[in-house]
């Protein structure tokens, strides 16, 4: 007799993501359930990330993923009959089959698609919630609705404008519930649309890859001023903090950084961030320096880490070893968690546990190329990290995550809110 959690079938296919590029979708069937999942893809990818296997053929300009899809057939042969609840065992089988430190053999897009679909299939086999099953795998039952960080102004590699900083986000830290946070995010986003339209004209309200506006601004301060004005116009004083993802590797030139028309060394850039944090209600800065600049991360954390979250994305790439190096020198105080940077759920959880033990915060993150798979919404609730970034409250693939959080909220879970040391926009 086939057990209800026993894996009986695994299928994969090539689908397209929100930028119209191929990505992998996987479907896992057990005796009693099914799970389907698809993987996202970054644009400002860190060089230490796990490998996204691409075909390199003429179709889709080299971006096809048929090789990764074929690799899933090989994975299927090893996983047939396995218990879908054994996420640890399954992910480790794939890690062993791959045998490389960066999934370059099977492709992190192949292993992650299977890892996520297995997790869903296990939850479906017991007719349970995905976040609840994630809590079991993670080893915690501290379910909270995360504070959403809405990326409402896009720059850097996500937009065709002159802004060096990649993401300007608003976070409704003072909302009473997730649904209120989403409403505040939406209202501020629409206020911002009006402000940008009247100041910069109709082209300023076209949206970038993550659903935020991509206005023809040149300097960070213009974006920050627009955010403050939008929060004020929407009437949500004190409830909203500001966050930036500098994605600074993209404006690093050797040991210098070229930002907002100035060339600065790490010390100069630290002072610049300090001055911005003193002037604006900035509660978090992600990737303020290049992906190998641990010393500069440590310097900024030392200077403003008391009041401002310094989040490591391209520097840590959800990788235990790189995070360990960061913790040793107190570089940053938060981990950005992206499953596809490492390629399996279990490895991402290793990094999350390490972050937790070191007192680092965790923010679950989408990628700039997404699908409508809402997995990261369940992930953020399941590990109880209290923070998620999934783009602006605009575009289907972004709302897929936020809307899933609305559904989960109906289970009477609390909203994380935040004990940020600084207040929101006054
Ligand atoms: C980031 C992400 C997501 P990308 O830098 O944090 O916003 O962008 O997926 O392009 O790496
Ligand atoms: Mg980033």
Short mmCIF file of C-alpha atoms and ligand atoms in Angstrom, two decimals:
data_model
loop_
_atom_site.label_atom_id
_atom_site.label_comp_id
_atom_site.label_asym_id
_atom_site.label_seq_id
_atom_site.Cartn_x
_atom_site.Cartn_y
_atom_site.Cartn_z
CA UNK A 1 0.00 0.00 0.00
CA UNK A 2 1.25 3.49 -0.81
CA UNK A 3 1.79 5.62 2.30
CA UNK A 4 0.08 9.01 2.38
CA UNK A 5 3.40 10.89 2.54
CA UNK A 6 5.22 8.65 0.08
CA UNK A 7 6.52 10.43 -3.03
CA UNK A 8 4.98 8.74 -6.06
CA UNK A 9 5.70 11.20 -8.88
CA UNK A 10 7.80 14.30 -9.61
CA UNK A 11 7.38 16.39 -12.75
CA UNK A 12 8.99 19.61 -13.87
CA UNK A 13 8.49 22.09 -16.66
CA UNK A 14 9.86 25.34 -18.02
CA UNK A 15 7.56 28.31 -17.41
CA UNK A 16 8.16 32.09 -17.69
CA UNK A 17 8.75 34.52 -14.82
CA UNK A 18 7.57 38.11 -14.39
CA UNK A 19 10.29 39.41 -16.71
CA UNK A 20 9.33 36.90 -19.38
CA UNK A 21 12.40 34.74 -18.78
CA UNK A 22 12.28 30.97 -18.35
CA UNK A 23 12.22 29.45 -14.88
CA UNK A 24 11.54 26.05 -13.35
CA UNK A 25 8.21 24.80 -12.00
CA UNK A 26 8.05 21.49 -10.16
CA UNK A 27 5.16 19.29 -9.15
CA UNK A 28 5.43 16.58 -6.50
CA UNK A 29 2.77 13.96 -5.85
CA UNK A 30 2.48 11.78 -2.76
CA UNK A 31 0.05 8.99 -1.79
CA UNK A 32 -2.38 11.64 -0.51
CA UNK A 33 -1.31 15.08 -1.69
CA UNK A 34 0.38 17.27 -4.31
CA UNK A 35 2.66 20.27 -4.16
CA UNK A 36 3.57 22.69 -6.92
CA UNK A 37 6.27 25.34 -6.70
CA UNK A 38 8.29 27.61 -8.97
CA UNK A 39 11.59 29.42 -8.45
CA UNK A 40 12.32 33.14 -8.80
CA UNK A 41 15.36 34.80 -10.35
CA UNK A 42 17.44 37.86 -9.43
CA UNK A 43 18.87 40.69 -11.55
CA UNK A 44 21.34 42.16 -9.09
CA UNK A 45 22.70 38.73 -8.28
CA UNK A 46 25.54 38.37 -5.79
CA UNK A 47 28.61 36.65 -7.21
CA UNK A 48 28.64 34.18 -4.30
CA UNK A 49 25.10 32.94 -4.94
CA UNK A 50 24.36 29.33 -5.91
CA UNK A 51 24.25 28.73 -9.66
CA UNK A 52 21.04 29.14 -11.61
CA UNK A 53 21.49 26.60 -14.40
CA UNK A 54 20.75 28.12 -17.82
CA UNK A 55 20.92 26.31 -21.16
CA UNK A 56 23.12 28.83 -22.95
CA UNK A 57 21.49 27.88 -26.29
CA UNK A 58 19.93 30.21 -28.81
CA UNK A 59 16.38 29.81 -27.46
CA UNK A 60 15.34 32.52 -25.01
CA UNK A 61 18.70 34.24 -25.55
CA UNK A 62 20.51 31.50 -23.66
CA UNK A 63 18.20 31.69 -20.65
CA UNK A 64 16.28 28.44 -21.18
CA UNK A 65 16.16 26.05 -18.21
CA UNK A 66 15.52 22.73 -19.97
CA UNK A 67 18.74 21.27 -18.56
CA UNK A 68 17.60 22.06 -15.02
CA UNK A 69 14.21 20.51 -15.84
CA UNK A 70 15.96 17.33 -17.07
CA UNK A 71 18.01 17.23 -13.89
CA UNK A 72 14.77 17.00 -11.95
CA UNK A 73 14.07 13.64 -13.66
CA UNK A 74 17.38 12.40 -12.22
CA UNK A 75 16.39 13.74 -8.81
CA UNK A 76 13.01 12.02 -9.14
CA UNK A 77 14.70 8.64 -9.56
CA UNK A 78 16.42 9.10 -6.18
CA UNK A 79 13.40 10.43 -4.31
CA UNK A 80 10.68 8.00 -5.37
CA UNK A 81 9.16 6.29 -2.35
CA UNK A 82 10.74 8.78 0.07
CA UNK A 83 8.64 10.32 2.86
CA UNK A 84 7.86 13.93 1.85
CA UNK A 85 7.97 15.04 5.49
CA UNK A 86 11.68 14.28 5.60
CA UNK A 87 12.76 17.66 4.19
CA UNK A 88 16.19 17.32 5.74
CA UNK A 89 16.85 13.91 4.21
CA UNK A 90 15.50 14.94 0.80
CA UNK A 91 17.47 18.17 0.60
CA UNK A 92 20.63 16.36 1.68
CA UNK A 93 20.14 13.70 -1.03
CA UNK A 94 20.03 16.52 -3.61
CA UNK A 95 23.10 18.21 -2.09
CA UNK A 96 24.98 14.93 -2.32
CA UNK A 97 23.85 14.27 -5.89
CA UNK A 98 25.00 17.76 -6.84
CA UNK A 99 28.33 17.42 -5.06
CA UNK A 100 29.46 21.03 -5.64
CA UNK A 101 29.60 23.91 -3.16
CA UNK A 102 27.34 26.08 -5.33
CA UNK A 103 24.87 23.66 -7.02
CA UNK A 104 26.58 24.17 -10.35
CA UNK A 105 26.00 20.55 -11.32
CA UNK A 106 22.23 20.17 -10.89
CA UNK A 107 21.42 23.90 -10.71
CA UNK A 108 19.96 25.63 -7.65
CA UNK A 109 16.86 26.28 -9.75
CA UNK A 110 16.37 22.49 -10.06
CA UNK A 111 17.07 21.64 -6.40
CA UNK A 112 15.02 24.52 -4.99
CA UNK A 113 11.97 23.76 -7.15
CA UNK A 114 11.98 20.20 -5.79
CA UNK A 115 12.69 21.31 -2.22
CA UNK A 116 9.72 23.72 -2.18
CA UNK A 117 7.32 21.37 -3.99
CA UNK A 118 8.18 18.55 -1.55
CA UNK A 119 7.43 20.88 1.38
CA UNK A 120 4.06 21.79 -0.13
CA UNK A 121 3.26 18.16 -0.94
CA UNK A 122 3.92 17.15 2.68
CA UNK A 123 1.61 19.93 3.94
CA UNK A 124 -1.04 18.93 1.41
CA UNK A 125 -0.80 15.24 2.38
CA UNK A 126 -1.88 16.09 5.91
CA UNK A 127 -4.33 18.73 4.66
CA UNK A 128 -2.39 21.27 6.69
CA UNK A 129 -1.12 24.79 6.12
CA UNK A 130 2.24 25.29 4.44
CA UNK A 131 3.45 27.75 7.10
CA UNK A 132 2.55 25.28 9.82
CA UNK A 133 4.57 22.53 8.15
CA UNK A 134 7.46 24.97 7.67
CA UNK A 135 7.36 25.65 11.41
CA UNK A 136 7.81 21.93 12.04
CA UNK A 137 10.79 21.67 9.68
CA UNK A 138 12.33 24.84 11.13
CA UNK A 139 11.79 23.63 14.68
CA UNK A 140 9.78 26.59 16.00
CA UNK A 141 6.16 27.52 16.42
CA UNK A 142 6.45 31.22 16.77
CA UNK A 143 4.03 32.21 14.00
CA UNK A 144 3.71 35.94 13.35
CA UNK A 145 2.57 37.97 10.35
CA UNK A 146 5.65 39.80 9.07
CA UNK A 147 6.03 43.55 8.62
CA UNK A 148 5.95 44.11 4.85
CA UNK A 149 8.69 46.27 3.32
CA UNK A 150 7.16 47.74 0.17
CA UNK A 151 9.63 48.76 -2.50
CA UNK A 152 7.85 51.79 -3.93
CA UNK A 153 10.70 53.59 -5.72
CA UNK A 154 12.94 51.50 -7.94
CA UNK A 155 16.42 52.41 -9.13
CA UNK A 156 19.76 50.66 -9.74
CA UNK A 157 19.54 47.57 -11.90
CA UNK A 158 15.76 47.33 -11.49
CA UNK A 159 14.84 50.49 -13.37
CA UNK A 160 15.81 52.60 -16.34
CA UNK A 161 16.45 55.78 -14.35
CA UNK A 162 19.54 57.46 -12.85
CA UNK A 163 18.98 56.52 -9.20
CA UNK A 164 22.02 54.59 -7.91
CA UNK A 165 20.22 53.06 -4.95
CA UNK A 166 18.17 50.07 -6.03
CA UNK A 167 15.21 50.11 -3.63
CA UNK A 168 13.43 52.69 -1.50
CA UNK A 169 10.95 50.93 0.77
CA UNK A 170 8.25 51.88 3.23
CA UNK A 171 7.51 49.63 6.22
CA UNK A 172 4.28 50.13 8.23
CA UNK A 173 5.94 49.27 11.54
CA UNK A 174 3.22 50.97 13.56
CA UNK A 175 0.25 49.16 12.01
CA UNK A 176 -1.98 47.13 14.32
CA UNK A 177 -2.33 44.18 11.95
CA UNK A 178 -0.99 42.88 8.66
CA UNK A 179 -4.13 43.95 6.81
CA UNK A 180 -3.72 47.47 8.15
CA UNK A 181 -0.07 47.40 7.08
CA UNK A 182 -1.10 46.39 3.56
CA UNK A 183 -3.72 49.14 3.43
CA UNK A 184 -1.17 51.72 4.58
CA UNK A 185 1.28 50.44 1.97
CA UNK A 186 -1.31 50.72 -0.77
CA UNK A 187 -2.47 54.19 0.31
CA UNK A 188 1.09 55.54 0.51
CA UNK A 189 1.88 53.96 -2.87
CA UNK A 190 -1.08 55.78 -4.41
CA UNK A 191 -0.23 59.08 -2.69
CA UNK A 192 3.28 58.72 -4.05
CA UNK A 193 1.88 58.17 -7.54
CA UNK A 194 0.07 61.52 -7.35
CA UNK A 195 3.16 63.33 -6.04
CA UNK A 196 5.43 61.89 -8.71
CA UNK A 197 2.91 62.56 -11.46
CA UNK A 198 2.56 66.24 -10.58
CA UNK A 199 6.30 66.80 -10.03
CA UNK A 200 7.89 64.70 -12.78
CA UNK A 201 5.10 64.11 -15.31
CA UNK A 202 3.28 61.09 -16.62
CA UNK A 203 6.37 58.97 -17.39
CA UNK A 204 7.35 59.03 -13.72
CA UNK A 205 4.55 56.68 -12.76
CA UNK A 206 5.59 53.76 -14.95
CA UNK A 207 6.56 50.89 -12.69
CA UNK A 208 9.83 48.96 -12.51
CA UNK A 209 10.48 45.24 -12.07
CA UNK A 210 9.24 45.10 -8.50
CA UNK A 211 6.12 47.22 -9.00
CA UNK A 212 7.57 50.43 -7.59
CA UNK A 213 7.76 53.66 -9.57
CA UNK A 214 10.87 54.48 -11.53
CA UNK A 215 10.82 58.30 -11.69
CA UNK A 216 13.52 60.31 -13.46
CA UNK A 217 15.25 61.24 -10.21
CA UNK A 218 18.99 61.59 -9.86
CA UNK A 219 19.74 61.62 -6.15
CA UNK A 220 18.72 59.49 -3.16
CA UNK A 221 17.45 62.53 -1.28
CA UNK A 222 14.84 63.22 -3.96
CA UNK A 223 13.47 59.71 -3.47
CA UNK A 224 13.54 59.97 0.32
CA UNK A 225 11.79 63.36 0.24
CA UNK A 226 9.10 61.93 -2.04
CA UNK A 227 8.54 59.02 0.38
CA UNK A 228 8.21 61.33 3.38
CA UNK A 229 5.78 63.54 1.44
CA UNK A 230 3.70 60.51 0.39
CA UNK A 231 3.48 59.20 3.96
CA UNK A 232 2.40 62.63 5.18
CA UNK A 233 -0.12 63.07 2.39
CA UNK A 234 -1.71 59.71 3.19
CA UNK A 235 -1.96 60.70 6.86
CA UNK A 236 -0.04 57.74 8.28
CA UNK A 237 2.32 59.72 10.48
CA UNK A 238 4.49 57.76 12.89
CA UNK A 239 3.36 54.43 11.51
CA UNK A 240 5.80 54.12 8.63
CA UNK A 241 9.57 53.67 8.57
CA UNK A 242 11.83 53.92 5.55
CA UNK A 243 14.27 51.30 4.33
CA UNK A 244 16.78 51.26 1.47
CA UNK A 245 18.50 48.46 -0.41
CA UNK A 246 21.59 50.18 -1.77
CA UNK A 247 22.78 47.02 -3.59
CA UNK A 248 26.11 48.84 -3.39
CA UNK A 249 28.13 46.32 -5.40
CA UNK A 250 26.49 47.90 -8.44
CA UNK A 251 28.09 51.31 -7.74
CA UNK A 252 31.38 50.08 -6.29
CA UNK A 253 34.48 50.95 -8.31
CA UNK A 254 37.48 49.18 -6.77
CA UNK A 255 37.76 50.46 -3.21
CA UNK A 256 35.52 53.48 -3.92
CA UNK A 257 31.80 53.98 -4.27
CA UNK A 258 30.18 56.31 -6.78
CA UNK A 259 26.86 57.39 -5.33
CA UNK A 260 24.70 60.46 -5.88
CA UNK A 261 27.35 62.12 -8.02
CA UNK A 262 30.11 61.72 -5.41
CA UNK A 263 33.04 59.33 -5.27
CA UNK A 264 33.57 58.14 -1.70
CA UNK A 265 35.69 55.61 0.14
CA UNK A 266 34.04 53.32 2.72
CA UNK A 267 34.57 55.88 5.50
CA UNK A 268 33.01 58.66 3.41
CA UNK A 269 30.06 56.46 2.47
CA UNK A 270 29.56 55.49 6.11
CA UNK A 271 29.31 59.18 7.00
CA UNK A 272 26.90 59.74 4.13
CA UNK A 273 24.58 56.96 5.38
CA UNK A 274 24.86 58.36 8.90
CA UNK A 275 23.74 61.76 7.65
CA UNK A 276 20.78 60.25 5.76
CA UNK A 277 19.75 58.22 8.83
CA UNK A 278 19.91 61.39 10.96
CA UNK A 279 17.70 63.33 8.54
CA UNK A 280 15.13 60.69 7.52
CA UNK A 281 13.23 57.99 9.49
CA UNK A 282 15.44 55.24 8.07
CA UNK A 283 15.02 52.00 10.00
CA UNK A 284 17.01 49.62 7.78
CA UNK A 285 19.72 49.71 5.11
CA UNK A 286 20.47 46.62 3.02
CA UNK A 287 23.78 46.02 1.27
CA UNK A 288 25.22 49.46 2.06
CA UNK A 289 28.62 48.30 0.74
CA UNK A 290 30.01 45.84 -1.79
CA UNK A 291 29.52 42.10 -1.43
CA UNK A 292 33.02 41.47 -0.01
CA UNK A 293 33.40 44.64 2.05
CA UNK A 294 32.98 43.06 5.51
CA UNK A 295 35.04 45.79 7.21
CA UNK A 296 32.83 48.57 5.91
CA UNK A 297 29.68 46.67 6.96
CA UNK A 298 31.20 46.32 10.44
CA UNK A 299 32.08 50.04 10.59
CA UNK A 300 28.54 51.15 9.72
CA UNK A 301 27.00 48.59 12.11
CA UNK A 302 29.21 49.91 14.89
CA UNK A 303 28.20 53.51 14.12
CA UNK A 304 24.44 53.24 13.58
CA UNK A 305 23.52 49.58 14.19
CA UNK A 306 21.87 50.48 17.51
CA UNK A 307 19.13 52.35 15.69
CA UNK A 308 19.22 51.03 12.15
CA UNK A 309 19.05 47.47 10.88
CA UNK A 310 22.00 46.72 8.58
CA UNK A 311 20.90 43.83 6.40
CA UNK A 312 23.27 41.59 4.43
CA UNK A 313 22.03 40.26 1.09
CA UNK A 314 24.76 39.90 -1.56
CA UNK A 315 27.39 39.71 1.19
CA UNK A 316 25.86 36.69 3.02
CA UNK A 317 23.88 35.11 0.14
CA UNK A 318 21.92 32.98 2.68
CA UNK A 319 25.13 30.98 3.09
CA UNK A 320 26.23 29.71 6.49
CA UNK A 321 29.94 30.11 5.85
CA UNK A 322 29.68 33.69 4.62
CA UNK A 323 27.31 34.60 7.45
CA UNK A 324 29.74 33.07 9.97
CA UNK A 325 32.49 35.37 8.65
CA UNK A 326 30.11 38.31 9.03
CA UNK A 327 29.15 37.42 12.59
CA UNK A 328 32.81 37.07 13.58
CA UNK A 329 33.48 40.70 12.67
CA UNK A 330 29.99 42.01 13.55
CA UNK A 331 29.29 42.96 9.95
CA UNK A 332 25.60 43.87 9.78
CA UNK A 333 22.91 42.82 12.23
CA UNK A 334 20.39 41.14 9.93
CA UNK A 335 20.27 38.40 7.29
CA UNK A 336 18.27 38.68 4.08
CA UNK A 337 16.89 35.19 3.43
CA UNK A 338 16.52 34.17 -0.22
CA UNK A 339 16.01 30.48 -0.84
CA UNK A 340 17.41 30.49 -4.35
CA UNK A 341 20.72 31.99 -3.22
CA UNK A 342 21.52 28.64 -1.62
CA UNK A 343 19.22 26.16 -3.38
CA UNK A 344 17.47 24.15 -0.65
CA UNK A 345 15.13 24.94 2.24
CA UNK A 346 17.31 23.09 4.76
CA UNK A 347 20.46 25.05 3.93
CA UNK A 348 18.54 28.32 4.13
CA UNK A 349 17.29 27.24 7.56
CA UNK A 350 20.85 26.50 8.67
CA UNK A 351 21.70 30.13 7.88
CA UNK A 352 18.53 31.38 9.58
CA UNK A 353 19.27 29.44 12.78
CA UNK A 354 22.82 30.75 12.80
CA UNK A 355 21.53 34.31 12.37
CA UNK A 356 19.08 33.85 15.22
CA UNK A 357 21.70 32.50 17.59
CA UNK A 358 23.96 35.44 16.83
CA UNK A 359 21.15 37.91 17.56
CA UNK A 360 20.75 38.91 13.92
CA UNK A 361 17.27 39.73 12.59
CA UNK A 362 15.96 37.96 9.48
CA UNK A 363 14.05 39.36 6.53
CA UNK A 364 12.55 36.92 4.02
CA UNK A 365 12.86 38.20 0.45
CA UNK A 366 11.47 37.76 -3.03
CA UNK A 367 13.61 38.22 -6.19
CA UNK A 368 13.15 40.89 -8.83
CA UNK A 369 12.10 38.17 -11.29
CA UNK A 370 9.18 36.35 -9.67
CA UNK A 371 6.27 34.02 -10.35
CA UNK A 372 2.87 34.01 -8.68
CA UNK A 373 4.05 31.35 -6.23
CA UNK A 374 3.36 32.75 -2.73
CA UNK A 375 5.73 30.32 -0.94
CA UNK A 376 7.77 33.07 0.75
CA UNK A 377 4.66 34.36 2.53
CA UNK A 378 4.27 30.99 4.28
CA UNK A 379 8.01 30.91 4.81
CA UNK A 380 8.09 34.24 6.64
CA UNK A 381 5.20 33.20 8.90
CA UNK A 382 6.55 29.67 9.38
CA UNK A 383 9.93 30.77 10.69
CA UNK A 384 8.37 33.69 12.59
CA UNK A 385 11.02 36.15 11.45
CA UNK A 386 8.69 39.17 11.47
CA UNK A 387 9.89 40.81 8.21
CA UNK A 388 9.27 40.27 4.49
CA UNK A 389 10.06 42.20 1.34
CA UNK A 390 8.08 41.28 -1.73
CA UNK A 391 8.07 44.48 -3.79
CA UNK A 392 5.45 47.20 -4.06
CA UNK A 393 1.74 46.56 -3.41
CA UNK A 394 1.38 46.47 -7.21
CA UNK A 395 1.74 43.75 -9.93
CA UNK A 396 0.30 40.27 -9.60
CA UNK A 397 3.48 38.39 -8.75
CA UNK A 398 4.14 40.81 -5.84
CA UNK A 399 0.54 40.80 -4.55
CA UNK A 400 0.50 36.99 -4.68
CA UNK A 401 2.67 37.09 -1.55
CA UNK A 402 0.85 39.89 0.27
CA UNK A 403 -2.57 38.42 -0.51
CA UNK A 404 -1.46 35.03 0.86
CA UNK A 405 -0.53 36.83 4.09
CA UNK A 406 -4.09 38.22 4.23
CA UNK A 407 -5.40 34.64 4.02
CA UNK A 408 -3.01 33.47 6.74
CA UNK A 409 -4.06 36.41 8.93
CA UNK A 410 -7.52 34.84 9.15
CA UNK A 411 -5.93 32.20 11.39
CA UNK A 412 -5.74 34.85 14.13
CA UNK A 413 -1.98 35.15 14.19
CA UNK A 414 -0.43 38.32 15.60
CA UNK A 415 1.28 41.02 13.51
CA UNK A 416 4.97 41.37 14.25
CA UNK A 417 4.94 45.18 14.36
CA UNK A 418 8.34 46.34 15.39
CA UNK A 419 10.15 47.63 18.35
CA UNK A 420 12.23 49.81 16.07
CA UNK A 421 14.25 52.16 18.14
CA UNK A 422 13.33 54.99 15.85
CA UNK A 423 9.87 56.27 15.08
CA UNK A 424 8.33 56.43 11.64
CA UNK A 425 7.72 59.56 9.57
CA UNK A 426 6.57 62.36 11.88
C1 LIG B 1 17.60 42.37 -3.83
C2 LIG B 1 16.67 41.68 -4.78
C3 LIG B 1 15.23 41.65 -4.42
P1 LIG B 1 17.37 40.84 -7.11
O1 LIG B 1 18.68 42.85 -4.23
O2 LIG B 1 17.36 42.37 -2.64
O3 LIG B 1 14.68 42.92 -4.22
O4 LIG B 1 16.90 41.99 -6.11
O5 LIG B 1 16.38 39.75 -7.03
O6 LIG B 1 17.47 41.49 -8.46
O7 LIG B 1 18.73 40.37 -6.60
MG1 LIG B 2 19.29 43.22 -2.03
#
